[in-house]
XYZ file of C-alpha atoms in Angstrom:
82
model
C 86.891 19.617 76.674
C 86.789 16.648 74.445
C 85.758 17.224 70.869
C 86.598 18.757 67.558
C 88.490 21.970 67.715
C 89.688 24.514 65.294
C 92.356 27.268 65.771
C 93.804 30.019 63.735
C 96.822 32.176 64.368
C 95.318 35.732 65.165
C 97.815 38.121 66.853
C 100.469 35.344 66.889
C 103.938 36.631 66.154
C 105.935 33.406 65.640
C 105.252 30.046 63.770
C 103.871 27.329 66.072
C 103.437 23.573 66.141
C 99.957 22.789 67.302
C 99.402 19.378 68.943
C 96.039 17.894 69.604
C 95.859 15.304 72.464
C 93.127 12.813 73.114
C 93.180 10.649 76.196
C 96.878 11.262 76.799
C 97.928 10.378 73.160
C 98.754 12.660 70.332
C 95.879 12.585 67.934
C 97.118 15.175 65.391
C 100.095 17.452 64.805
C 100.143 20.719 62.728
C 103.814 21.591 62.306
C 105.199 25.050 61.485
C 101.908 26.916 61.338
C 102.723 30.481 60.223
C 101.222 33.613 61.905
C 98.101 34.774 60.153
C 98.275 37.849 57.985
C 96.198 40.522 59.737
C 94.582 41.454 56.488
C 93.605 37.834 55.439
C 89.855 37.514 55.581
C 90.120 33.665 55.465
C 93.216 32.663 57.427
C 94.460 29.001 57.510
C 92.585 26.990 60.254
C 94.107 24.037 62.106
C 91.690 21.362 63.216
C 91.839 18.211 65.307
C 90.022 16.114 67.825
C 91.106 15.922 71.412
C 90.623 16.911 75.052
C 93.730 19.139 75.049
C 95.558 21.361 72.518
C 99.097 22.476 73.153
C 101.102 25.139 71.251
C 104.831 24.974 70.989
C 107.428 27.072 69.102
C 107.733 25.754 65.501
C 110.165 22.820 65.216
C 109.588 21.602 68.801
C 107.454 18.635 67.645
C 109.960 17.328 65.055
C 110.199 13.517 65.550
C 106.910 13.326 67.471
C 104.078 11.200 65.903
C 100.398 10.459 66.241
C 99.910 7.928 69.048
C 102.879 9.118 71.135
C 101.987 9.197 74.863
C 101.513 12.584 76.552
C 101.928 13.361 80.244
C 100.653 16.760 81.358
C 101.686 18.094 84.662
C 100.067 21.359 85.837
C 101.195 22.491 89.288
C 99.084 23.943 92.014
C 99.939 25.972 95.205
C 99.837 22.629 97.134
C 101.811 20.855 94.457
C 104.104 23.489 92.757
C 106.028 22.996 89.559
C 109.718 22.980 89.870
């Protein structure tokens, strides 16, 4: 839900772009977040405010900016994707 969220990259194997979305607009972008070292007791944390957080392979968000409009479409059995 809407609020302040923090993520870290536990068990992730590839670098990611992490995008925070608030009311269908990008509110924050963390680009090229590296996977956490499994032995690191204090891994990097990525924070932002929003009602959705979306992870993409690193480099996907190049050229995107805070304020860009986001349209999310999630299919259902009655309204399938693709």
